[in-house]
Amino acid sequence: MMTPEEYEESLRKLDLVVYMFGKRLENVVDNPILRPSMKAVAKTYELANLPEYEDIMTTRSHITGKKINRFTHIHQNIEDLVKKSKMGRLLGRATGCCFQRCVGMDTLNALSIVTYDIDKKHGTEYSKRFLKYLEYVQENDFTCDGAMTDPKGDRSLPPHKQPDPDQYVHVVEEKENGIVVRGAKAHQTGAVNSHEIIVMPTIAMREEDKDYAVSFALPSDAEGIIYIIGRQSCDTRKLEGDTIDTGNLLYGGHEALVVFDDVFVPWERVFMYKEYDFASSLVEKFASYHRQSYACKVGVGDVLIGASQTAAEYNGVEKASHIKDKIVEMNHLNETLYCGCIACASEGHKEPSGTYSVNTLLANVHKQNVTRFPYELSRLAQDIAGGLMVTMPNNQDFKSPETGKWLEKYYKTKPGVPTENRMRILRLIENLTLGTAAVGYLTESMHGAGSPQAQRIMISRTVNLEEKKRAAKKLCGIEE
Amino acid sequence: MMTPEEYEESLRKLDLVVYMFGKRLENVVDNPILRPSMKAVAKTYELANLPEYEDIMTTRSHITGKKINRFTHIHQNIEDLVKKSKMGRLLGRATGCCFQRCVGMDTLNALSIVTYDIDKKHGTEYSKRFLKYLEYVQENDFTCDGAMTDPKGDRSLPPHKQPDPDQYVHVVEEKENGIVVRGAKAHQTGAVNSHEIIVMPTIAMREEDKDYAVSFALPSDAEGIIYIIGRQSCDTRKLEGDTIDTGNLLYGGHEALVVFDDVFVPWERVFMYKEYDFASSLVEKFASYHRQSYACKVGVGDVLIGASQTAAEYNGVEKASHIKDKIVEMNHLNETLYCGCIACASEGHKEPSGTYSVNTLLANVHKQNVTRFPYELSRLAQDIAGGLMVTMPNNQDFKSPETGKWLEKYYKTKPGVPTENRMRILRLIENLTLGTAAVGYLTESMHGAGSPQAQRIMISRTVNLEEKKRAAKKLCGIEE
Amino acid sequence: MMTPEEYEESLRKLDLVVYMFGKRLENVVDNPILRPSMKAVAKTYELANLPEYEDIMTTRSHITGKKINRFTHIHQNIEDLVKKSKMGRLLGRATGCCFQRCVGMDTLNALSIVTYDIDKKHGTEYSKRFLKYLEYVQENDFTCDGAMTDPKGDRSLPPHKQPDPDQYVHVVEEKENGIVVRGAKAHQTGAVNSHEIIVMPTIAMREEDKDYAVSFALPSDAEGIIYIIGRQSCDTRKLEGDTIDTGNLLYGGHEALVVFDDVFVPWERVFMYKEYDFASSLVEKFASYHRQSYACKVGVGDVLIGASQTAAEYNGVEKASHIKDKIVEMNHLNETLYCGCIACASEGHKEPSGTYSVNTLLANVHKQNVTRFPYELSRLAQDIAGGLMVTMPNNQDFKSPETGKWLEKYYKTKPGVPTENRMRILRLIENLTLGTAAVGYLTESMHGAGSPQAQRIMISRTVNLEEKKRAAKKLCGIEE
Amino acid sequence: MMTPEEYEESLRKLDLVVYMFGKRLENVVDNPILRPSMKAVAKTYELANLPEYEDIMTTRSHITGKKINRFTHIHQNIEDLVKKSKMGRLLGRATGCCFQRCVGMDTLNALSIVTYDIDKKHGTEYSKRFLKYLEYVQENDFTCDGAMTDPKGDRSLPPHKQPDPDQYVHVVEEKENGIVVRGAKAHQTGAVNSHEIIVMPTIAMREEDKDYAVSFALPSDAEGIIYIIGRQSCDTRKLEGDTIDTGNLLYGGHEALVVFDDVFVPWERVFMYKEYDFASSLVEKFASYHRQSYACKVGVGDVLIGASQTAAEYNGVEKASHIKDKIVEMNHLNETLYCGCIACASEGHKEPSGTYSVNTLLANVHKQNVTRFPYELSRLAQDIAGGLMVTMPNNQDFKSPETGKWLEKYYKTKPGVPTENRMRILRLIENLTLGTAAVGYLTESMHGAGSPQAQRIMISRTVNLEEKKRAAKKLCGIEE
């Protein structure tokens, strides 16, 4: 397993093509906007090396028996699934943001199931290929980006009918030693912090779309891959130099559009090729795992609750009954989310491949709540924080001799609370509810791993309505 | 294990003193208002004897190794706790009401922990006594009423300061072979369907209250015990004879005020006596288990969802997008509840006595949601059902030659749907949202196992705010 | 204007054909189940005769200039519309139930507009006929039932395509002096307390449905009209004799299926005949007025809040911060409803006929909230009331010497609160949230004047999305 | 009345002491961060000069009879109050942000009432002074800042007990021709766009606090006044030059801390001086008016709904039933807010001074909803917008030849939708839900005109619980 320092060093060796603010970045790792995002991923390496988190953060590889970071593990039992949820909460609390590494873990697990199932039906050898690739990932303790979401173009048309055929990633050439792919993947969280990028289809497909039914892995700096970084609310505060105005001083996240400009993939890294009949299965397996992964938001919720309680104490109102009640409500909602990610794990099952899968229905129910509760938690946090959160001046005003004295004087509350600490905690709440972290805590909670309606469709499909109707009819005496 | 028939027979042998509508009942078992309630308890015997439910409904006694009904079992591991939640949902779905037997199971488990803990501290022998009693319960496959809630009188005063000292059950005389107790327990669900009644204190106590710190078991027909049945919305529809207007034709619930008019308890049935320092522990252990037990409402929710879907189909509107969406929402809420009862079990732990206990925080979070979601499920069910649910005439109007023809003509919807079936399913929804079952599905969901504020206090106590504050402060650079 | 006594007397003179529990009623007025419903209507006569309510309850006829009960008035200005909302709240608070008379008022107002509009387009003389009829209603201070909802049969088919042509009221014969009509109207609130019944179509119609495009007025005891009373939750408690268990001892509501078994209508009472192009207009005008009329639920909400506060005081918990907060929330929700019925009146406008109409969008928004908030108010009321509301014994148990003493002893709370009063207030809350009044406060709030989806469709139609899109595009620089 | 150009010119003449980012601004009007805020205020001048808005935006002065901008008007009747609400919605829709001028209007109206009331009791002449000042404001068509919120220091202590006596604005010296004041006002919206600043106390006071019971008006550039601008989420995007990333390209808002460093106020501008018994009255009158003023958020809601609908159309999903339903829900919530601000106006009353006041209870109910619904509207808008809102690259990436082609290619949806327009509308939604406008639409909705708990306290105080209790008791037969 890598140390966080080794991880950072390994990233420096990559030759990524990354654009931001219209220019190519020469140094991705030290870029002030991106660096907190790298540090958040590094946390997954740091905690794995600490004895107190060993049980949650590490396990033994089922292929080599070696100790590995859980983020590269294939779940072997219910306990693994439950620990995954706990790892998510732990890291969410430790970073206060998206730590980006779960998407690769979810992709590996989904592929472990589906490559096996394809082989069973089609007599292919994807599973063997995949396990070899998995060993490589585990040995190197890599961070992988699992890339699913295509741009989709005209949403009323399937891939093969799009005016621009590249709106979904597809094979444009088959060579002896591999394939050439073209297209793009949007909203790629943590893309430039990854060593590997693993591509999957994004929707169910029919035969006409078979060139789009493709899954493969690439080194993140493979020739032809271009990253264009998305901007976030308040992103440029990180460029303002030494400031408390970023709120979270340590960690962050990022998303990128990843363009595949005719990239070559050798056969040994291809895990699905034209088996369109398994596209939906791969999407659903990945989606279920990834909906479970929103366990992380419980950890971010912990931070927001802790910040709100601290703000209340600094304001001297923590004993007001309405404040106490709002803190209880925040905890109640946050723990209700926790119940979801624990239950979908606890109710998991073994797939034919041997991999353990979460309960699809409950994973969708969990994620559906994630599209709601963080917004209410944010509202309550803003209620508790008070209006100063959005009206207090810039950090430079605090440092300026002309204005600092006034701010120090008039933002003072009760004795023993340094005004600066009050500012710090309010900036953190701003960060989580309006700033860079709100991107992850709110909007990504809404759309990541599928928008709310996607979960509702899955709930509708997986729930057993007939059983419920039978139960009802029996009680009121309806015989049909 | 008893069969349902043996269970019914065993009840006939009891000599209970039961009052209803101002008169003593001569035959409790066959009373038309109470009988559906007895049948609901009988379902716990019936399913335990069916092979398809053996795994969930039965287990092996940890004291005798014999196969027993899970309702008399002491949880020996996490799996036991999870199966308890599933058993609750199963029976809730099978009966569409409160099946009344969980309260005894929860009492037995709480006592298994607390008698052990008292002995540890005080060198008493309650645990041995209790285990002997437990064996007796298991051998006979008894249904036990766990009686906690005292009338409480003036709520601003502790037990020993009440103007009327009997507002909390207490010892009025100590004899050589036992004690004499006086007082009452309110809201006793399923009381007259029980073989045994096990009394516990209802609040934390101090030394001055030590005569109130008492726990014991009695045969339900012990001399001096009086039951007064509470009335329910629409209770007398059961007296109307052959009718579909009761909605749930098979099962129901009941509550009673149980009066202890100087009842003698032999020492071997006393499990706490003046150890006031363990009153709160017993209350909390029981409460946590019992809050988990609201898993049953998920099963009742299944019935309500099934009834709503059926009503929509009978009305011919099941494909309208707003109807489909409401059904999804009902399922989403119901499964969110399910997550709670699974998670608090899955996150359980072993007590010093060896008994497994649920996670207190999550059990409270679960119950808190139970005080909310069934109301919203009911609202959605009424939305889907349509207004006819509350405006359709009496069953006798359907049977009458003068009016039946009009009802048959004008309540007809699409071909293939017998009007009577439409009426039946609407009456079931009425039963669950306004009628006898609403007492259990709504109001009991609100107040059973503690009113909402009780859970909020427990959430407040058990959540680790300091950890959350530390996490927040670290991220924004506050060092204190 | 009639006195309440005269009103009751006038009903005795009617020869209505009413069925309940499978039998024809010989005396409608004194029937114990129906009488509270009649008393609720009588309240509209009583208050109109009291000087303190004169301003709200009465006005001057715009046709005769005479003082009339506002329930027979055609709104002449915004103030009339606002007073209508206030009258609804006043009577809802005075009766704690549906007082049934608004539907006639709303019908008269809708017809005053639409008869005028039909005449304008088709050169007919409905308006003159209608005004003559209106004068007759005003002079006699009649209660009118406005009958809109047809049974609808197969909801996927229009009236003329129904397998049974009578699923919508229609003309079956045209005679020289009038028409003969057949069909039924469902959910008719207050039907048997009405002197007149005024029929309207229930949906928009096309030419093929023209025989269904008919509106007319009949004396409620016209030959061929049959009433079948719908049953309500807890209806038969009213038959138990002197009891506090009915909760609301004074007032109630009722609904009936009204069958038109080939009833003759003279021309002078026909207000629409085959003008199918005005069916939707009449439906919409009536619906908007009637959605405003749900102002009454604010008054019922006042009763529920008052009962909850009283219960809290009797329980001795009214100063607990969570109780106070729940009372605030109940008031907040109730007054939010009030804002809706005031705003749709205040934003009303004059129709070509001179009649003032409410704002359609806001009336629908108001009613939509009525389909939600009373349910949450009920949930909060049950929270505050405590579980005793559904577990306390029958009134006869209180009176019985054997059990009364125990109930008196154990349901006592703090000094100065008679146990009976505590029972009374809890029974009232039960009545409003589960019993006969819940039918009106909850389910009727859901479906009366159109189910929630009907309002959503109207909101969608009446809101100006283009204006909003223009505003948004302008701000972000989109020019199209 | 001024034109917008004259307004801008008038601001240039002010000599304000404004700090931002630690430095004094030399040119406030042209500062790119502040200019959109000034332009929003200018809109109140622009619309007042357009004939189509004359009725809403202008009226006649009750003191001079001259045509004036409604923002300087004292409400003379209910219609004035209703038009004020409509003016708020109009300008909110026109600017998509806080236009800052209502606070001065609300202050003037509150002072018109309270100066009259003080004079009545204390025989002072504040009213005459005030009316003279009012005429000056009306004649010059000034924008006034109404300054209420003091920093408050230790919130458990009253003003005179604060360790730092300046935590509330107070008189530090009385001179022959006036007074000298010291302190600060926080969260001052639109402060640097104002000609005048009118100070009021922020809480009820007792005799010991009488030096803090002071109200007065100052030119905004009076000697000793210092403005320190608060920073907002995404504020520096406005510094990025020609960009669509600001979302709202035209308008914005700002808040400032206003420090009074021993400022002299001549007597003719003092409207309260030591009459501590009227502090709470002034606070409450102002608060009620200002809570009504949150009518503006309905207008901002219009923009958000328009933007969401546009985004849905650009994404090609506007016909999906769940999207349509979410748009209906957004409208429903927004119009429910509208009902609140209309109803509190429509139910207004005349004060002894002749000024019309809003209904206090309903104004508080309205504002309470404003602390909730915009958050849900934002959540729904983010749901509809899709994840791209927070992952799309910087405007410079769109313009860059290296990356622009990829963005153009992969962010294309259906034909006819320029990619840039899609970006624009998403940036507007980002602006409203996370960016500079979210400060006003969300956090200011929460805390402006008083935090939610302040409204709950007022609801609790103004609602008539006794009347409700009486109504309930009467119905269930309780006589006390």
Short mmCIF file of N, CA and C in Angstrom, two decimals, chain D residues 157-229:
data_model
loop_
_atom_site.label_atom_id
_atom_site.label_comp_id
_atom_site.label_asym_id
_atom_site.label_seq_id
_atom_site.Cartn_x
_atom_site.Cartn_y
_atom_site.Cartn_z
N LEU D 157 -26.72 39.27 27.34
CA LEU D 157 -26.74 40.50 28.11
C LEU D 157 -27.47 41.62 27.38
N PRO D 158 -28.16 42.51 28.14
CA PRO D 158 -28.81 43.66 27.51
C PRO D 158 -27.74 44.71 27.13
N PRO D 159 -28.12 45.70 26.32
CA PRO D 159 -27.14 46.68 25.84
C PRO D 159 -26.26 47.28 26.94
N HIS D 160 -26.88 47.74 28.02
CA HIS D 160 -26.10 48.48 29.01
C HIS D 160 -25.17 47.59 29.82
N LYS D 161 -25.29 46.31 29.71
CA LYS D 161 -24.43 45.40 30.48
C LYS D 161 -23.32 44.79 29.64
N GLN D 162 -23.27 45.11 28.37
CA GLN D 162 -22.23 44.55 27.51
C GLN D 162 -20.85 45.00 27.99
N PRO D 163 -19.87 44.08 27.98
CA PRO D 163 -18.49 44.47 28.32
C PRO D 163 -18.04 45.64 27.43
N ASP D 164 -18.36 45.58 26.16
CA ASP D 164 -18.08 46.70 25.26
C ASP D 164 -19.38 47.46 25.04
N PRO D 165 -19.50 48.66 25.55
CA PRO D 165 -20.79 49.39 25.50
C PRO D 165 -21.23 49.75 24.08
N ASP D 166 -20.33 49.58 23.12
CA ASP D 166 -20.67 49.99 21.75
C ASP D 166 -21.32 48.88 20.94
N GLN D 167 -21.62 47.75 21.56
CA GLN D 167 -22.20 46.64 20.80
C GLN D 167 -23.61 46.97 20.30
N TYR D 168 -24.20 48.00 20.91
CA TYR D 168 -25.46 48.54 20.38
C TYR D 168 -25.22 50.02 20.14
N VAL D 169 -25.79 50.56 19.07
CA VAL D 169 -25.61 51.99 18.78
C VAL D 169 -26.18 52.82 19.93
N HIS D 170 -25.42 53.79 20.38
CA HIS D 170 -25.90 54.59 21.50
C HIS D 170 -25.36 56.02 21.43
N VAL D 171 -25.97 56.87 22.23
CA VAL D 171 -25.58 58.28 22.30
C VAL D 171 -24.40 58.39 23.25
N VAL D 172 -23.33 58.99 22.78
CA VAL D 172 -22.17 59.16 23.67
C VAL D 172 -22.01 60.60 24.12
N GLU D 173 -22.73 61.49 23.45
CA GLU D 173 -22.63 62.90 23.86
C GLU D 173 -23.88 63.65 23.41
N GLU D 174 -24.37 64.50 24.26
CA GLU D 174 -25.49 65.36 23.88
C GLU D 174 -24.97 66.77 23.72
N LYS D 175 -25.18 67.37 22.56
CA LYS D 175 -24.75 68.75 22.33
C LYS D 175 -25.98 69.63 22.20
N GLU D 176 -25.74 70.90 22.11
CA GLU D 176 -26.86 71.82 22.00
C GLU D 176 -27.66 71.59 20.72
N ASN D 177 -26.94 71.37 19.65
CA ASN D 177 -27.61 71.25 18.36
C ASN D 177 -27.83 69.81 17.90
N GLY D 178 -27.48 68.88 18.79
CA GLY D 178 -27.70 67.50 18.37
C GLY D 178 -26.99 66.51 19.28
N ILE D 179 -26.84 65.27 18.75
CA ILE D 179 -26.22 64.22 19.55
C ILE D 179 -25.06 63.58 18.78
N VAL D 180 -24.20 62.90 19.55
CA VAL D 180 -23.11 62.16 18.93
C VAL D 180 -23.37 60.68 19.20
N VAL D 181 -23.30 59.88 18.15
CA VAL D 181 -23.63 58.45 18.31
C VAL D 181 -22.43 57.58 17.96
N ARG D 182 -22.44 56.39 18.56
CA ARG D 182 -21.36 55.44 18.34
C ARG D 182 -21.94 54.02 18.28
N GLY D 183 -21.28 53.18 17.52
CA GLY D 183 -21.73 51.78 17.41
C GLY D 183 -21.61 51.30 15.98
N ALA D 184 -22.37 50.28 15.68
CA ALA D 184 -22.32 49.72 14.32
C ALA D 184 -23.63 49.04 14.00
N LYS D 185 -23.91 48.89 12.72
CA LYS D 185 -25.06 48.11 12.26
C LYS D 185 -24.53 47.08 11.27
N ALA D 186 -24.92 45.85 11.51
CA ALA D 186 -24.42 44.75 10.68
C ALA D 186 -25.40 44.41 9.57
N HIS D 187 -24.93 43.66 8.60
CA HIS D 187 -25.78 43.12 7.52
C HIS D 187 -26.56 44.21 6.78
N GLN D 188 -25.98 45.39 6.57
CA GLN D 188 -26.74 46.46 5.95
C GLN D 188 -26.80 46.30 4.43
N THR D 189 -27.95 45.82 3.99
CA THR D 189 -28.16 45.58 2.57
C THR D 189 -28.24 46.89 1.81
N GLY D 190 -27.47 46.98 0.75
CA GLY D 190 -27.56 48.15 -0.12
C GLY D 190 -27.03 49.43 0.50
N ALA D 191 -26.27 49.32 1.57
CA ALA D 191 -25.84 50.51 2.31
C ALA D 191 -25.16 51.54 1.40
N VAL D 192 -24.21 51.09 0.58
CA VAL D 192 -23.43 52.09 -0.17
C VAL D 192 -24.15 52.60 -1.41
N ASN D 193 -25.36 52.11 -1.65
CA ASN D 193 -26.18 52.65 -2.73
C ASN D 193 -27.22 53.64 -2.21
N SER D 194 -27.11 53.99 -0.95
CA SER D 194 -28.13 54.82 -0.31
C SER D 194 -27.66 56.26 -0.15
N HIS D 195 -28.62 57.16 -0.25
CA HIS D 195 -28.33 58.56 0.05
C HIS D 195 -28.42 58.83 1.54
N GLU D 196 -29.28 58.10 2.17
CA GLU D 196 -29.56 58.36 3.58
C GLU D 196 -29.47 57.04 4.35
N ILE D 197 -29.13 57.15 5.60
CA ILE D 197 -29.14 55.98 6.46
C ILE D 197 -29.93 56.32 7.71
N ILE D 198 -30.98 55.52 7.98
CA ILE D 198 -31.87 55.81 9.11
C ILE D 198 -31.70 54.70 10.14
N VAL D 199 -31.33 55.09 11.33
CA VAL D 199 -30.99 54.13 12.38
C VAL D 199 -32.16 53.93 13.34
N MET D 200 -32.36 52.67 13.70
CA MET D 200 -33.40 52.31 14.69
C MET D 200 -32.79 51.37 15.72
N PRO D 201 -33.40 51.28 16.91
CA PRO D 201 -32.94 50.26 17.86
C PRO D 201 -33.31 48.87 17.35
N THR D 202 -32.67 47.86 17.90
CA THR D 202 -32.85 46.50 17.37
C THR D 202 -33.62 45.58 18.30
N ILE D 203 -33.84 46.02 19.56
CA ILE D 203 -34.58 45.19 20.51
C ILE D 203 -35.40 46.05 21.47
N ALA D 204 -36.29 45.38 22.17
CA ALA D 204 -37.03 46.05 23.24
C ALA D 204 -36.04 46.46 24.33
N MET D 205 -36.31 47.57 24.96
CA MET D 205 -35.37 48.09 25.96
C MET D 205 -36.06 48.50 27.24
N ARG D 206 -35.25 48.53 28.30
CA ARG D 206 -35.74 49.02 29.57
C ARG D 206 -35.02 50.32 29.93
N GLU D 207 -35.42 50.90 31.03
CA GLU D 207 -34.91 52.24 31.34
C GLU D 207 -33.38 52.29 31.37
N GLU D 208 -32.77 51.23 31.87
CA GLU D 208 -31.31 51.23 31.95
C GLU D 208 -30.65 51.34 30.59
N ASP D 209 -31.39 50.98 29.57
CA ASP D 209 -30.84 51.03 28.21
C ASP D 209 -31.19 52.32 27.48
N LYS D 210 -31.67 53.31 28.18
CA LYS D 210 -32.30 54.42 27.46
C LYS D 210 -31.35 55.16 26.50
N ASP D 211 -30.05 55.13 26.78
CA ASP D 211 -29.12 55.78 25.85
C ASP D 211 -29.04 55.03 24.52
N TYR D 212 -29.58 53.82 24.54
CA TYR D 212 -29.56 53.01 23.32
C TYR D 212 -30.88 53.15 22.54
N ALA D 213 -31.86 53.80 23.21
CA ALA D 213 -33.16 53.97 22.56
C ALA D 213 -33.13 55.23 21.71
N VAL D 214 -32.56 55.08 20.52
CA VAL D 214 -32.35 56.26 19.70
C VAL D 214 -32.60 55.91 18.24
N SER D 215 -33.25 56.85 17.56
CA SER D 215 -33.49 56.67 16.13
C SER D 215 -33.19 58.00 15.44
N PHE D 216 -32.53 57.92 14.30
CA PHE D 216 -32.12 59.15 13.62
C PHE D 216 -31.77 58.87 12.17
N ALA D 217 -31.66 59.96 11.40
CA ALA D 217 -31.29 59.83 9.99
C ALA D 217 -30.01 60.61 9.72
N LEU D 218 -29.19 60.06 8.83
CA LEU D 218 -27.93 60.72 8.46
C LEU D 218 -27.73 60.61 6.96
N PRO D 219 -27.09 61.62 6.38
CA PRO D 219 -26.64 61.41 4.99
C PRO D 219 -25.64 60.26 5.01
N SER D 220 -25.65 59.44 3.97
CA SER D 220 -24.81 58.24 4.02
C SER D 220 -23.33 58.58 4.05
N ASP D 221 -22.97 59.81 3.66
CA ASP D 221 -21.55 60.17 3.69
C ASP D 221 -21.21 61.12 4.83
N ALA D 222 -22.02 61.06 5.88
CA ALA D 222 -21.73 61.88 7.05
C ALA D 222 -20.37 61.49 7.63
N GLU D 223 -19.72 62.45 8.21
CA GLU D 223 -18.38 62.20 8.73
C GLU D 223 -18.43 61.17 9.86
N GLY D 224 -17.56 60.19 9.78
CA GLY D 224 -17.49 59.18 10.83
C GLY D 224 -18.18 57.88 10.48
N ILE D 225 -18.86 57.84 9.35
CA ILE D 225 -19.50 56.58 8.93
C ILE D 225 -18.54 55.81 8.03
N ILE D 226 -18.33 54.56 8.37
CA ILE D 226 -17.41 53.70 7.61
C ILE D 226 -18.16 52.46 7.17
N TYR D 227 -18.00 52.07 5.91
CA TYR D 227 -18.66 50.88 5.36
C TYR D 227 -17.62 49.81 5.06
N ILE D 228 -17.85 48.62 5.55
CA ILE D 228 -16.96 47.51 5.21
C ILE D 228 -17.83 46.45 4.52
N ILE D 229 -17.51 46.18 3.25
CA ILE D 229 -18.37 45.33 2.42
C ILE D 229 -18.19 43.85 2.78
#
